[in-house]
Each structure stands twice: as C-alpha cells, then as structure tokens.
Coordinates of C-alpha atoms in Angstrom, one line a residue:
X28 CA 268.3 260.7 7.9
X29 CA 269.3 262.0 11.3
X30 CA 268.6 258.6 12.9
X31 CA 270.8 256.8 10.4
X32 CA 273.6 259.3 11.1
X33 CA 273.4 258.9 14.8
X34 CA 273.2 255.1 14.5
X35 CA 276.4 255.2 12.4
X36 CA 278.2 257.3 15.0
X37 CA 277.4 254.9 17.8
X38 CA 278.2 251.5 16.3
X39 CA 281.8 252.4 15.5
X40 CA 284.2 251.3 18.3
X41 CA 286.8 254.0 17.8
X42 CA 287.9 256.7 20.0
X43 CA 285.5 259.6 20.9
X44 CA 287.6 262.0 18.8
X45 CA 287.4 259.7 15.8
X46 CA 283.6 259.2 16.3
X47 CA 283.2 262.9 16.4
X48 CA 285.2 263.4 13.2
X49 CA 283.2 260.7 11.5
X50 CA 280.0 262.4 12.4
X51 CA 281.4 265.7 11.2
X52 CA 282.2 264.1 7.8
X53 CA 278.8 262.5 7.6
X54 CA 277.1 265.8 8.4
X55 CA 279.2 267.6 5.7
X56 CA 278.5 264.9 3.2
X57 CA 274.8 265.1 3.7
X58 CA 274.9 268.9 3.6
X59 CA 276.7 268.7 0.2
X60 CA 274.1 266.0 -0.9
X61 CA 276.9 263.7 -1.8
X62 CA 274.7 260.6 -1.7
X63 CA 272.8 261.9 -4.7
X64 CA 275.9 263.1 -6.5
X65 CA 276.1 261.6 -10.0
X66 CA 279.7 260.4 -9.4
X67 CA 278.7 258.5 -6.2
X68 CA 276.0 256.8 -8.3
X69 CA 278.6 256.0 -11.0
X70 CA 280.9 254.5 -8.4
X71 CA 278.1 252.3 -7.0
X72 CA 276.4 251.7 -10.4
X73 CA 273.1 253.0 -9.2
X74 CA 270.4 253.2 -11.9
X75 CA 266.7 253.9 -11.8
X76 CA 264.6 250.7 -12.1
X77 CA 261.5 250.4 -14.3
X78 CA 259.4 251.4 -11.3
X79 CA 261.5 254.5 -10.6
X80 CA 263.5 253.3 -7.6
X81 CA 267.3 253.6 -7.3
X82 CA 269.1 250.3 -7.3
X83 CA 272.7 249.3 -8.0
X84 CA 273.4 247.0 -11.0
X85 CA 276.2 245.4 -9.0
X86 CA 275.0 242.1 -7.5
X87 CA 277.9 241.0 -5.2
X88 CA 277.0 241.7 -1.5
X89 CA 280.7 242.3 -0.7
X90 CA 280.6 245.4 -3.0
X91 CA 278.5 247.2 -0.4
X92 CA 279.5 248.3 3.1
X93 CA 275.9 248.7 4.2
X94 CA 273.3 245.9 4.2
X95 CA 271.0 248.4 2.5
X96 CA 273.7 249.7 0.1
X97 CA 272.3 248.1 -3.1
X98 CA 269.3 250.4 -3.0
X99 CA 270.2 253.2 -0.5
X100 CA 273.0 255.5 -1.7
X101 CA 272.9 257.4 1.6
X102 CA 273.2 254.4 3.8
X103 CA 276.1 253.1 1.6
X104 CA 277.9 256.4 1.8
X105 CA 277.6 256.6 5.6
X106 CA 278.7 253.0 6.0
X107 CA 281.6 253.6 3.6
X108 CA 282.9 256.6 5.6
X109 CA 282.5 254.6 8.8
X110 CA 284.6 251.7 7.3
X111 CA 287.5 254.1 6.5
X112 CA 288.0 254.5 10.2
X113 CA 288.5 250.8 10.9
X114 CA 291.7 249.7 12.5
X115 CA 293.7 246.5 11.7
X116 CA 292.3 245.0 14.9
X117 CA 288.7 245.4 13.8
X118 CA 289.2 244.1 10.3
X119 CA 291.5 241.2 11.0
X120 CA 295.2 240.7 10.1
X121 CA 294.6 238.9 6.8
X122 CA 292.0 241.4 5.5
X123 CA 292.8 244.4 3.4
X124 CA 291.6 247.8 4.7
X125 CA 288.4 249.3 3.2
X126 CA 290.4 252.3 2.1
X127 CA 292.2 249.9 -0.2
X128 CA 289.2 247.7 -1.1
X129 CA 287.2 250.8 -2.1
X130 CA 290.1 252.9 -3.4
X131 CA 288.0 254.9 -5.9
X132 CA 285.4 255.8 -3.3
X133 CA 288.1 256.8 -0.9
X134 CA 289.8 259.0 -3.5
X135 CA 286.5 260.8 -4.4
X136 CA 285.2 261.2 -0.8
X137 CA 288.6 262.5 0.2
X138 CA 288.5 265.1 -2.6
X139 CA 285.0 266.1 -1.6
X140 CA 285.4 266.2 2.2
X141 CA 289.2 267.0 2.5
X142 CA 290.0 264.3 5.0
X143 CA 292.3 265.3 7.9
X144 CA 295.0 262.6 8.0
X145 CA 295.6 263.4 11.7
X146 CA 292.0 262.3 12.4
X147 CA 291.5 259.8 9.6
X148 CA 294.9 258.1 9.0
X149 CA 295.5 257.1 5.4
X150 CA 296.2 253.4 5.1
X151 CA 299.1 251.9 3.0
X152 CA 297.7 249.7 0.2
X153 CA 300.7 247.7 -0.9
X154 CA 298.9 245.3 -3.2
X155 CA 297.1 248.1 -5.0
X156 CA 300.4 250.0 -5.3
X157 CA 302.1 247.0 -6.8
X158 CA 299.3 246.4 -9.2
X159 CA 299.3 250.0 -10.4
X160 CA 303.1 249.9 -10.7
X161 CA 303.0 246.8 -12.8
X162 CA 300.3 248.3 -15.1
X163 CA 302.3 251.6 -15.4
X164 CA 299.4 253.1 -17.4
X165 CA 299.9 255.9 -20.0
X166 CA 296.7 255.5 -22.1
X167 CA 293.4 253.7 -22.3
X168 CA 292.3 252.2 -25.6
X169 CA 288.8 250.8 -26.5
X170 CA 289.2 247.7 -28.8
X171 CA 286.4 246.4 -31.0
X172 CA 286.7 242.9 -32.3
X173 CA 284.7 242.3 -35.4
X174 CA 282.0 239.7 -35.8
X175 CA 282.5 235.9 -35.5
X176 CA 279.5 234.0 -36.9
X177 CA 280.6 230.6 -35.6
X178 CA 280.0 231.6 -31.9
X179 CA 276.6 232.9 -30.8
X180 CA 278.3 235.0 -28.1
X181 CA 280.4 236.7 -30.7
X182 CA 278.0 237.3 -33.6
X183 CA 277.5 240.9 -32.6
X184 CA 281.2 241.6 -32.1
X185 CA 283.0 242.3 -28.8
X186 CA 284.7 245.2 -27.0
X187 CA 287.4 245.3 -24.4
X188 CA 289.8 247.8 -23.0
X189 CA 293.6 248.0 -23.4
X190 CA 295.8 249.6 -20.8
X191 CA 298.7 251.0 -22.7
X192 CA 301.9 251.1 -20.6
X193 CA 304.5 253.8 -20.5
X194 CA 307.4 252.7 -22.6
X195 CA 310.7 253.9 -23.8
X196 CA 311.5 253.0 -27.4
X197 CA 309.3 251.3 -30.0
X198 CA 305.6 251.0 -29.4
X199 CA 304.9 247.4 -28.3
X200 CA 301.2 247.2 -28.0
X201 CA 301.0 243.5 -27.7
X202 CA 302.8 243.7 -24.4
X203 CA 300.1 245.9 -22.9
X204 CA 297.3 244.6 -20.7
X205 CA 293.7 244.0 -21.7
X206 CA 290.6 244.5 -19.6
X207 CA 287.7 242.2 -20.4
X208 CA 284.2 241.8 -19.0
X209 CA 282.5 238.5 -19.7
X210 CA 280.0 235.9 -18.4
X211 CA 281.4 233.0 -16.4
X212 CA 279.4 230.4 -18.3
X213 CA 278.8 227.2 -16.3
X214 CA 277.0 225.1 -18.9
X215 CA 277.7 223.7 -22.4
X216 CA 274.0 223.0 -23.0
X217 CA 273.0 225.4 -25.9
X218 CA 269.5 225.9 -24.6
X219 CA 270.6 226.6 -21.0
X220 CA 273.3 228.8 -22.3
X221 CA 270.8 230.9 -24.2
X222 CA 268.2 231.0 -21.3
X223 CA 270.8 231.9 -18.6
X224 CA 272.4 234.5 -20.9
X225 CA 269.1 236.2 -21.6
X226 CA 267.7 236.1 -18.1
X227 CA 270.9 236.9 -16.1
X228 CA 271.8 233.4 -15.0
X229 CA 275.5 233.9 -15.3
X230 CA 277.9 236.0 -13.2
X231 CA 279.8 238.6 -15.1
X232 CA 283.2 239.6 -13.9
X233 CA 286.2 241.8 -15.0
X234 CA 289.5 240.3 -15.7
X235 CA 292.9 241.7 -16.6
X236 CA 295.3 239.8 -18.9
X237 CA 298.2 240.3 -21.4
X238 CA 296.8 241.9 -24.5
X239 CA 298.6 239.5 -26.8
X240 CA 296.4 236.7 -25.4
X241 CA 293.3 238.3 -26.8
X242 CA 295.0 239.2 -30.1
X243 CA 296.0 235.5 -30.3
X244 CA 292.3 234.5 -29.8
X245 CA 290.5 237.1 -31.8
X246 CA 292.9 238.2 -34.5
X247 CA 294.8 235.0 -35.2
X248 CA 292.6 232.1 -34.2
X249 CA 289.1 233.5 -35.0
X250 CA 290.3 235.7 -37.9
X251 CA 288.6 238.8 -36.5
X252 CA 290.0 242.2 -37.4
X253 CA 290.4 244.6 -34.5
X254 CA 289.6 248.3 -34.4
X255 CA 291.5 250.2 -31.7
X256 CA 290.3 253.6 -30.4
X257 CA 292.9 255.4 -28.3
X258 CA 291.1 257.6 -25.7
X259 CA 292.0 261.0 -24.5
X260 CA 292.1 260.6 -20.7
X261 CA 294.2 262.5 -18.3
X262 CA 296.5 260.7 -15.9
X263 CA 294.1 261.4 -13.0
X264 CA 291.2 260.0 -15.1
X265 CA 293.1 256.9 -15.9
X266 CA 293.9 256.5 -12.2
X267 CA 290.2 256.8 -11.3
X268 CA 289.3 254.1 -13.8
X269 CA 291.9 251.7 -12.5
X270 CA 291.0 252.3 -8.9
X271 CA 287.4 251.5 -9.7
X272 CA 288.4 248.5 -11.7
X273 CA 290.3 247.4 -8.5
X274 CA 287.1 247.8 -6.5
X275 CA 285.2 245.6 -8.9
X276 CA 287.7 242.8 -8.7
X277 CA 286.2 239.8 -7.0
X278 CA 282.7 241.2 -7.3
X279 CA 280.2 240.5 -10.0
X280 CA 277.2 241.7 -12.0
X281 CA 274.4 239.4 -13.2
X282 CA 275.2 239.1 -16.9
X283 CA 272.4 239.8 -19.3
X284 CA 273.2 239.0 -22.9
X285 CA 271.3 241.9 -24.4
X286 CA 271.8 244.6 -21.8
X287 CA 274.3 244.3 -19.0
X288 CA 276.8 242.6 -21.3
X289 CA 280.5 242.8 -22.3
X290 CA 280.2 246.3 -23.7
X291 CA 277.8 247.9 -21.3
X292 CA 280.0 247.7 -18.2
X293 CA 283.1 248.9 -20.1
X294 CA 281.1 252.1 -20.7
X295 CA 280.5 252.4 -17.0
X296 CA 284.2 252.2 -16.4
X297 CA 284.8 255.1 -18.9
X298 CA 282.1 257.2 -17.1
X299 CA 284.0 256.7 -13.8
X300 CA 287.1 258.0 -15.5
X301 CA 285.3 261.0 -16.9
X302 CA 281.9 261.7 -15.4
X303 CA 281.2 264.3 -18.2
X304 CA 280.6 261.2 -20.4
X305 CA 277.0 260.0 -20.5
X306 CA 277.4 256.7 -22.2
X307 CA 275.3 254.0 -20.4
X308 CA 272.2 256.3 -20.3
X309 CA 271.9 256.0 -24.1
X310 CA 270.9 252.3 -23.9
X311 CA 267.4 251.3 -22.7
X312 CA 267.1 247.7 -24.0
X313 CA 269.8 246.2 -26.2
X314 CA 273.5 247.0 -25.9
X315 CA 275.3 246.0 -29.1
X316 CA 279.1 246.2 -29.0
X317 CA 279.2 248.3 -32.2
X318 CA 276.7 250.7 -30.8
X319 CA 278.9 251.3 -27.7
X320 CA 281.6 252.5 -30.1
X321 CA 279.1 254.8 -31.7
X322 CA 278.3 256.2 -28.3
X323 CA 281.8 257.6 -28.1
X324 CA 281.7 259.4 -31.4
X325 CA 279.6 262.5 -30.3
X326 CA 282.4 263.5 -27.8
X327 CA 284.7 265.3 -30.2
X328 CA 287.9 265.1 -28.3
X329 CA 287.4 261.7 -26.7
X330 CA 289.0 259.6 -29.4
X331 CA 292.6 260.5 -30.1
X332 CA 293.3 257.9 -32.8
X333 CA 291.7 254.9 -34.5
X334 CA 293.9 252.0 -35.5
X335 CA 293.1 249.1 -37.8
X336 CA 294.7 245.8 -36.7
X337 CA 294.1 243.2 -39.5
X338 CA 293.6 239.6 -38.5
X339 CA 296.2 237.0 -39.7
X340 CA 293.9 236.0 -42.6
X341 CA 293.3 239.6 -43.5
X342 CA 297.1 240.0 -43.7
X343 CA 297.3 237.0 -46.0
X344 CA 294.4 238.1 -48.1
X345 CA 296.0 241.5 -48.6
X346 CA 299.0 239.7 -50.1
X347 CA 296.7 237.7 -52.3
X348 CA 295.2 240.9 -53.6
X349 CA 298.6 241.9 -54.8
X350 CA 299.3 238.6 -56.6
X351 CA 299.0 237.9 -60.3
X352 CA 297.1 234.9 -61.4
X353 CA 300.4 233.0 -61.9
X354 CA 301.5 233.9 -58.4
X355 CA 298.2 232.8 -57.0
X356 CA 298.5 229.4 -58.7
X357 CA 301.9 228.9 -57.2
X358 CA 300.7 230.0 -53.8
X359 CA 297.8 227.6 -53.8
X360 CA 300.0 224.7 -54.8
X361 CA 302.5 225.6 -52.1
X362 CA 299.7 225.7 -49.5
X363 CA 298.7 222.1 -50.5
X364 CA 302.3 220.8 -50.8
X365 CA 305.2 222.9 -49.5
X366 CA 307.6 220.7 -51.6
X367 CA 306.4 222.7 -54.6
X368 CA 309.1 225.2 -53.6
X369 CA 311.5 222.9 -55.5
X370 CA 309.4 222.9 -58.7
X371 CA 310.0 224.9 -61.8
X372 CA 306.9 227.1 -61.5
X373 CA 308.1 228.6 -58.3
X374 CA 311.8 228.7 -59.4
X375 CA 310.8 230.7 -62.5
X376 CA 309.2 233.5 -60.5
X377 CA 311.0 236.8 -59.9
X378 CA 312.5 237.5 -56.5
X379 CA 309.8 239.9 -55.6
X380 CA 307.1 237.4 -56.6
X381 CA 308.8 234.7 -54.6
X382 CA 308.9 236.9 -51.6
X383 CA 305.2 237.8 -51.9
X384 CA 304.2 234.1 -52.3
X385 CA 306.3 233.0 -49.4
X386 CA 305.1 235.7 -47.1
X387 CA 301.5 234.8 -47.8
X388 CA 302.4 231.1 -47.2
X389 CA 303.9 231.9 -43.8
X390 CA 300.7 233.7 -42.8
X391 CA 298.7 230.7 -43.9
X392 CA 301.0 228.2 -42.1
X393 CA 300.7 230.3 -38.9
X394 CA 296.9 230.2 -39.2
X395 CA 296.9 226.5 -39.8
X396 CA 299.1 226.0 -36.8
X397 CA 296.6 228.1 -34.7
X398 CA 293.7 225.9 -35.9
X399 CA 295.8 222.8 -35.3
X400 CA 294.5 221.2 -38.5
X401 CA 298.0 219.9 -39.1
X402 CA 300.5 218.5 -36.6
X403 CA 303.0 220.9 -35.1
X404 CA 305.8 218.7 -36.2
X405 CA 304.9 218.8 -39.9
X406 CA 304.2 222.6 -39.7
X407 CA 307.6 223.3 -38.1
X408 CA 309.5 221.2 -40.6
X409 CA 307.8 222.7 -43.6
X410 CA 307.8 226.3 -42.2
X411 CA 311.5 226.0 -41.4
X412 CA 312.2 225.1 -45.1
X413 CA 310.1 228.1 -46.3
X414 CA 311.7 230.4 -43.8
X415 CA 315.1 229.4 -45.0
X416 CA 314.1 230.0 -48.6
X417 CA 312.6 233.4 -47.7
X418 CA 315.8 234.4 -45.9
X419 CA 317.9 233.6 -48.9
X420 CA 315.9 236.0 -51.0
X421 CA 317.1 238.9 -48.9
X422 CA 314.3 241.0 -50.4
X423 CA 312.2 243.8 -48.8
X424 CA 309.8 245.8 -50.8
X425 CA 310.7 249.5 -50.8
X426 CA 307.2 250.7 -51.7
X427 CA 304.8 248.5 -49.7
X428 CA 301.2 249.0 -50.9
X429 CA 298.6 250.6 -48.6
X430 CA 296.9 248.1 -46.4
X431 CA 293.3 247.4 -47.5
X432 CA 290.9 246.9 -44.6
X433 CA 288.8 243.7 -44.9
X434 CA 286.3 245.1 -42.4
X435 CA 284.9 248.6 -41.7
X436 CA 284.7 250.4 -38.3
X437 CA 281.4 249.9 -36.5
X438 CA 280.6 253.6 -36.0
X439 CA 280.0 253.9 -39.8
X440 CA 277.2 251.4 -39.7
X441 CA 273.5 251.9 -39.4
X442 CA 271.7 251.7 -36.1
X443 CA 271.1 248.2 -34.8
X444 CA 267.3 248.7 -34.3
X445 CA 264.9 249.3 -37.2
X446 CA 261.4 250.4 -37.8
X447 CA 259.9 250.1 -41.3
X448 CA 256.7 251.3 -42.9
X449 CA 255.3 249.9 -46.1
X450 CA 252.5 250.2 -48.6
X451 CA 251.7 247.2 -50.8
X452 CA 249.3 245.2 -52.8
X453 CA 248.6 241.6 -53.7
X454 CA 246.4 240.0 -56.3
X455 CA 243.3 240.7 -54.1
X456 CA 243.8 243.9 -52.2
X457 CA 246.1 246.6 -50.9
X458 CA 247.6 246.7 -47.5
X459 CA 249.8 248.8 -45.1
X460 CA 252.5 247.2 -43.0
X461 CA 254.8 248.1 -40.1
X462 CA 257.8 246.2 -39.0
X463 CA 260.1 246.7 -36.0
X464 CA 263.1 244.8 -34.8
X465 CA 265.5 245.5 -31.9
X466 CA 268.4 243.9 -33.8
X467 CA 270.3 243.8 -36.0
X468 CA 271.3 243.6 -39.7
X469 CA 269.9 242.0 -42.9
X470 CA 271.5 241.0 -46.2
X471 CA 269.9 243.8 -48.1
X472 CA 271.1 246.6 -45.8
X473 CA 274.4 248.4 -46.3
X474 CA 277.0 246.3 -44.7
X475 CA 279.4 249.1 -43.9
X476 CA 280.2 248.7 -40.2
X477 CA 278.8 245.1 -40.1
X478 CA 280.0 241.7 -41.1
X479 CA 280.0 241.3 -44.8
X480 CA 277.5 238.9 -46.4
X481 CA 275.8 238.0 -43.1
X482 CA 272.4 238.5 -41.5
X483 CA 271.2 238.4 -37.9
X484 CA 267.6 239.2 -37.2
X485 CA 266.2 239.1 -33.7
X486 CA 262.6 239.5 -32.7
X487 CA 261.6 241.1 -36.0
X488 CA 257.8 241.6 -36.1
X489 CA 255.8 242.6 -39.1
X490 CA 252.1 243.4 -39.0
X491 CA 249.8 244.2 -41.9
X492 CA 246.4 245.8 -42.3
X493 CA 244.4 244.6 -45.3
X494 CA 242.2 247.3 -46.6
X495 CA 239.5 245.4 -48.5
X496 CA 239.1 242.6 -46.0
X497 CA 239.5 244.9 -43.1
X498 CA 241.9 242.6 -41.3
X499 CA 245.0 243.2 -39.2
X500 CA 247.3 240.2 -39.4
X501 CA 250.7 239.1 -38.2
X502 CA 252.7 238.8 -41.4
X503 CA 255.9 237.6 -40.0
X504 CA 257.8 237.1 -36.7
X505 CA 261.4 236.1 -36.6
X506 CA 262.5 234.9 -33.3
X507 CA 266.0 234.4 -34.8
X508 CA 267.2 234.5 -38.3
X509 CA 270.8 234.0 -39.2
X510 CA 272.5 233.8 -42.6
X511 CA 276.2 233.4 -43.0
X512 CA 277.4 233.5 -46.6
X513 CA 281.0 232.5 -46.9
X514 CA 282.4 232.8 -50.4
X515 CA 284.2 229.8 -51.8
X516 CA 288.0 230.0 -51.1
X517 CA 290.3 227.4 -52.7
X518 CA 292.3 227.4 -49.4
X519 CA 289.6 226.8 -46.9
X520 CA 286.4 225.6 -48.7
X521 CA 284.0 226.7 -46.0
X522 CA 280.3 226.3 -46.4
X523 CA 277.5 228.8 -46.0
X524 CA 274.7 228.2 -43.6
X525 CA 271.5 229.7 -42.4
X526 CA 269.0 229.1 -39.6
X527 CA 265.5 230.6 -39.1
X528 CA 262.9 230.2 -36.3
X529 CA 259.7 232.1 -36.1
X530 CA 256.2 232.5 -37.6
X531 CA 255.3 233.2 -41.2
X532 CA 252.3 233.6 -43.5
X533 CA 252.5 230.8 -46.2
X534 CA 251.1 232.2 -49.4
X535 CA 250.6 228.8 -51.0
X536 CA 248.0 227.7 -48.5
X537 CA 245.3 230.3 -49.4
X538 CA 244.0 230.2 -45.9
X539 CA 243.1 233.8 -45.3
X540 CA 246.5 235.0 -44.2
X541 CA 246.9 232.2 -41.6
X542 CA 250.2 231.7 -39.8
X543 CA 252.5 228.7 -39.4
X544 CA 255.3 228.1 -36.9
X545 CA 258.5 227.5 -38.9
X546 CA 261.9 226.2 -38.4
X547 CA 264.4 226.1 -41.3
X548 CA 268.1 225.1 -41.6
X549 CA 270.2 225.1 -44.7
X550 CA 273.7 224.5 -46.0
X551 CA 275.1 226.0 -49.1
X552 CA 277.9 227.3 -51.3
X553 CA 278.7 231.0 -52.1
X554 CA 280.8 232.4 -54.8
X555 CA 282.3 235.9 -55.2
X556 CA 284.8 236.6 -58.0
X557 CA 287.1 238.5 -55.6
X558 CA 286.7 239.9 -52.0
X559 CA 285.5 243.3 -53.2
X560 CA 283.4 242.2 -56.2
X561 CA 279.9 243.8 -56.5
X562 CA 278.3 240.5 -57.3
X563 CA 277.8 237.5 -55.0
X564 CA 276.1 234.3 -55.9
X565 CA 274.7 231.8 -53.4
X566 CA 272.8 228.5 -53.2
X567 CA 271.3 226.5 -50.3
X568 CA 269.7 223.1 -49.7
X569 CA 267.2 223.7 -46.9
X570 CA 265.1 221.4 -44.6
X571 CA 262.0 223.0 -43.2
X572 CA 259.3 222.1 -40.7
X573 CA 256.0 224.0 -40.5
X574 CA 253.3 223.6 -37.8
X575 CA 249.8 224.8 -38.2
X576 CA 246.2 223.6 -37.7
X577 CA 245.6 224.7 -41.3
X578 CA 247.9 221.9 -42.5
X579 CA 246.9 218.3 -43.1
X580 CA 248.0 216.4 -39.9
X581 CA 248.9 219.9 -38.6
X582 CA 252.4 219.8 -40.0
X583 CA 254.5 219.5 -43.1
X584 CA 258.2 218.6 -43.4
X585 CA 260.4 218.8 -46.4
X586 CA 263.0 220.8 -48.1
X587 CA 264.5 222.0 -51.4
X588 CA 267.0 224.2 -53.2
X589 CA 267.4 228.0 -53.2
X590 CA 269.6 230.1 -55.5
X591 CA 270.2 233.8 -55.3
X592 CA 272.4 236.7 -55.9
X593 CA 273.3 240.0 -54.2
X594 CA 274.3 242.8 -56.6
X595 CA 275.7 246.2 -55.5
X596 CA 274.6 248.4 -58.4
X597 CA 276.0 251.5 -56.7
X598 CA 277.4 252.2 -53.2
X599 CA 273.8 253.0 -52.1
X600 CA 271.8 250.6 -54.3
X601 CA 271.7 246.9 -53.7
X602 CA 269.4 244.3 -55.3
X603 CA 268.7 240.7 -54.2
X604 CA 267.2 238.1 -56.5
X605 CA 266.3 234.7 -55.3
X606 CA 264.3 231.6 -56.3
X607 CA 263.5 228.5 -54.4
X608 CA 261.5 225.3 -54.6
X609 CA 260.3 223.4 -51.5
X610 CA 258.7 219.9 -51.5
X611 CA 257.0 218.5 -48.4
X612 CA 256.7 214.7 -48.6
X613 CA 255.7 214.3 -44.9
X614 CA 252.5 215.6 -43.2
X615 CA 250.7 217.9 -45.5
X616 CA 252.0 216.7 -48.9
X617 CA 252.5 219.8 -50.9
X618 CA 255.1 221.9 -52.8
X619 CA 255.6 225.4 -53.9
X620 CA 258.0 227.7 -55.7
X621 CA 258.9 231.2 -54.8
X622 CA 260.7 234.0 -56.6
X623 CA 261.6 237.4 -55.1
X624 CA 263.2 240.6 -56.3
X625 CA 264.2 243.0 -53.6
X626 CA 266.0 246.4 -53.8
X627 CA 267.3 248.8 -51.3
X628 CA 268.5 252.4 -51.8
X629 CA 270.3 254.0 -48.8
X630 CA 269.5 257.7 -48.5
X631 CA 272.0 258.1 -45.6
X632 CA 273.5 256.0 -42.8
X633 CA 270.1 255.4 -41.1
X634 CA 267.4 255.9 -43.7
X635 CA 266.7 253.8 -46.8
X636 CA 264.0 253.0 -49.3
X637 CA 263.1 249.4 -50.3
X638 CA 260.9 247.8 -52.9
X639 CA 260.0 244.1 -52.9
X640 CA 258.2 241.8 -55.4
X641 CA 257.3 238.3 -54.4
X642 CA 255.8 235.5 -56.4
X643 CA 254.7 232.3 -54.6
X644 CA 253.1 229.6 -56.8
X645 CA 251.0 232.2 -58.6
X646 CA 250.4 234.5 -55.6
X647 CA 251.9 237.9 -56.4
X648 CA 252.5 240.9 -54.1
X649 CA 254.7 244.0 -54.1
X650 CA 255.6 246.4 -51.3
X651 CA 257.5 249.7 -51.2
X652 CA 258.9 250.7 -47.8
X653 CA 260.9 253.3 -45.9
X654 CA 263.2 252.0 -43.2
X655 CA 264.7 254.0 -40.3
X656 CA 267.5 252.7 -38.1
X657 CA 268.2 253.9 -34.6

C-alpha cells in the first residue's frame, strides 16, 4: 500500500506543494479506508466475482484512471485523486478535465476529504453545467413498459428512467427526458443475436432522449401500457445520480441478456443516488424488469406515486368497453370505411354516442398511421373529415368513466423463478417429481403483473423418481417455450402462435420413460367474449419434429390440431382443458391423441396448488403439486 502511495506521489509532475497535498489526501483516504467504502464501490461498479475477487462490471478502459482500476479499488482511488491535480497543459487543450469527466467521484471524494481549493483548484465544467441546466431536474421516475411478445428483447418488459423537469404551469411529462440502457446490437441474425445477448457479446450503453420518443415507440407503436413510479429523491441525490450518469457517458458494460441488462444497471444508478438502497445485491442470476420494480417496494418511502399510462390501443379499448352493441357496429363499419359517417346508422346516433364512436375512431386512425398500414395521405384526408365532424358535435362528457387498466403493475405478480414438488401416479406406478425454472410465467399461473394470455418458460427442468421401477428420469426440459394467445378482434384479426424447444417423455412410445428432442411451432385462433371475460378458447395447428434413437429412422415429423380453453373459476382458481391429435407421416409413422385437465389454486402471490390429469393414447397419469415462486 505504501509503495503504491509513494509511486503515485512521484509520477505527478506538479509543484512540490501540490505533490505534498496529494500525498496528504491519499494518506487520509487510506486512513478512512475509502477504497473499501461501499459508495466508492457503487461509483466504480465493483462486485465480488464467483471466486470472491473484487472486479468492476464496467468494461470500458476509459472509465478507469489506473491501469489496475478494474480490479483494484485502492489503485483506482489513488489514480483518481492524482488526476484531479492535472493542469490543462498535462491533459491537452481539447480534453475535458478529470474533475469534469468523473464528476460524481470528485463530488464524493471532496465531501470525504474536504478538498482545499487553494491547493486543489476546482475546475470549471462548462459542458456538464450546460447539460444539467438543460435537464433542470426536479424528480426521477422509474418507468416500466409492459410486455411485447413480438420482440424477443421485449418479452419480459422493459424499464427506463425519466428525468422530470422543473416546470411552471401544467404538468407536461412528455417533454421530460428519458434515460435508457440498452445493448448496441450489431447483427440481425437471430441466432447470433441470441448468443451474443446471452454471453455478453454486445456493448451496453446509456442514452438520454426526449421522453415522448419512447412513449411514441412503446405506448403508441407497440401498444404497451406504461407504469410510472415517481421516486422520492432529494435534490442532492438527484444531482449525484446525474453526475454519475455523466461519468458513464461514452463508456460501456458488456451486455448480458439475463443479468447485466436494461434493468440491472438502472438499479445501480438508483443506488448511487441513495446508497441506503441495496437493489442490485438482490439478483444472483436473472434480472427480470418486473422484478426490479418489486425490488423497490420494500423501501416504504421510496415510491411517491404510481401512475398508469395506457397505450393508444388501451385508450381505444376503454372507449369500446363503454359502447353499446349498436355503437360498436357503427364503429367497426367506420374503421373499415370512414365514408360511413354519411350513412343513416351513424346519423341516427345520439350526440354522446357519436362523440364516443368518433373518439375511438381517432385513436384507431392514429394507431394505423403509426403502423403505416395505410398511406399518410389517405389517413390525413379521412381523419380531417372525422375531426371536422367531431368538432361540430361540440360535446364533452361531464362525468367521464373511470379508466380501466388493461394491464396490471408488475410488483403484484408472482416471482419469476419457480420450484415445484409433486406426487403422482400412472397406470403402472407412483412417482415423485421436482421441477425448477429460472423464468418466467405459464398459462395456468395467475397473470396479475404479467402479460395476459401468454407463456414464457426458460430452462424449465422436471425430474421424476419412479418408486416401483426405482428409476430417476428426466421428464421434461424446456429450453424455451412461448405461447401468445391473442383473442380475435374484428379490427386487427391477429393470430396466436407458439414455439417450443426442448426434451420430452413421449408417453405413446412405451419405451421405459425414454426422451426425445422436440421442436414445435403452431399458429392458431383465440376467442374471448370480451377483454375481461373469465373464459378463453383457443385452437392451434402445429408442426412437430421429434428426434430419438427409440424412433424408427431416429425421427418423426408431422403435426395436427389442438383445441383448449382457460377458465377462471374464481380469482384464485383457474382450469385449463385441452385436447390434441398429432399424426407423423414422415420417419416413424405413428399418431397419438392427448387430453389434459389442469387446475391451479393460488394460496397467495407466490404459493399455489396444482393438479393435473393427462391421457395420451390410453396412458393415464395424474399429479398433484405445490409451487413456490421466488
């Protein structure tokens, strides 16, 4: 330690007095053990590795003043103090001063060591001052964007920060700034995208942008509701967060899809603002955006207010909920052909009904314009006519109905990881099973806090022990299993789809619980009477490939139909009934049918009971289970 200190004092080409003061500061910092202070570790993003060593998660060399700074907090602190003494002659005329580049470190070390400005002159940081003046921050808000099943990077949701500006007059949140952390993807190849995302092949960087830009993308274009959490930070805490954000600008972390992702490093920013928060320590493996919101909940005074910002489609659907059947018919005709505004069906509506239908149409037209499914010229012409008609009505509802959320806040959902224990029997013997998965949500689970009618399973592994045959066998492994049930809508007519990759135990083969590698893809139609109905019906046409040495020619390929239903009997009790028939004309020529009846009863947010009965071409088995989410 002493050698490093002396070395630091000799390499600095400043005056003897400044060298002496630098050494005094270093000595005091070491006496106070500042290199091991938690806040210094937060500023440098130091974490313990698997082998117990300290290492920064930041990966840009320019982030460190010492060549050993990534893994040596003391060397980095000494080098940082030394850099603060540099003059414009030693750093170059076009370079900013380290006091400005590492403004959060300067602020904290100054508070800890009480810098003497006569011996360590404070530098003017004009660019930083201009940036802070433009931001003019008053409050920090964490924003959760709900799930988007059509983009693998957004299936788990997304979080970002919003810097709320000080304003006089009406609150104009769209004019605030957003802070986003994302991977700089450099490939469009799906396989490479997945591999680089999982193994840290992308560089992740922070960016600051107008908030309305993200609202346009998430809320309007992708139809994702936003949940905004206004945070209780003092002015000084907000300043520390922004100074650290400034430090991170131009630097990067290696981006890991499941750990150091969009949500994880936002939490590290919040910890810098308030070091009493221990947010990143809660995550050992996967960091799911919804879980990062839950991490804030135990801090009673941290969240000042939660705000629901419905997407454009949710706004339109809220208006549809208010419509009578007659109003809906007129609205659907209008959506297909705006000239219906001149027809008798529309003209016969009351003024309030006309206003409701036209307001819904304007939401729909704006969404279509975002999706660019129709030309801007035709949209503008038609919208202008509708806007003119709407203005003539001169109607504003005096008692607007309460806004109905079409999504639920993520903190109300179950944990994203699950462990499950079961006891069951088939036609030959009894068995016990254990199942574990790191992520995420299945169709039978309570969908509060998650995307409705969707399933994402990742690395779910189920193992059984068969008592009579005394065998332990892999029952099922789901590398990835995705189901997106999109109820039929006369406006959009979107299809449902599902994809599954993994290992299964085919019950029709009677091969002693052997396994096959499986890949399945299906397209289908889903129907729900209304958005909040307790019954959902679905159907799929699947294609499936199975590989196993137990199959003739080691494979079979085919497909077939599946029909099923999800029924919410009560808020806690859900049942799923499904039936399918698969025929394999290629490889091992075979076919089988399967029927399953599954039920779940939620005891609380993270604990539930399940019962399953499965019949596969005469093979019967039943299992009762208890599941715990964490």
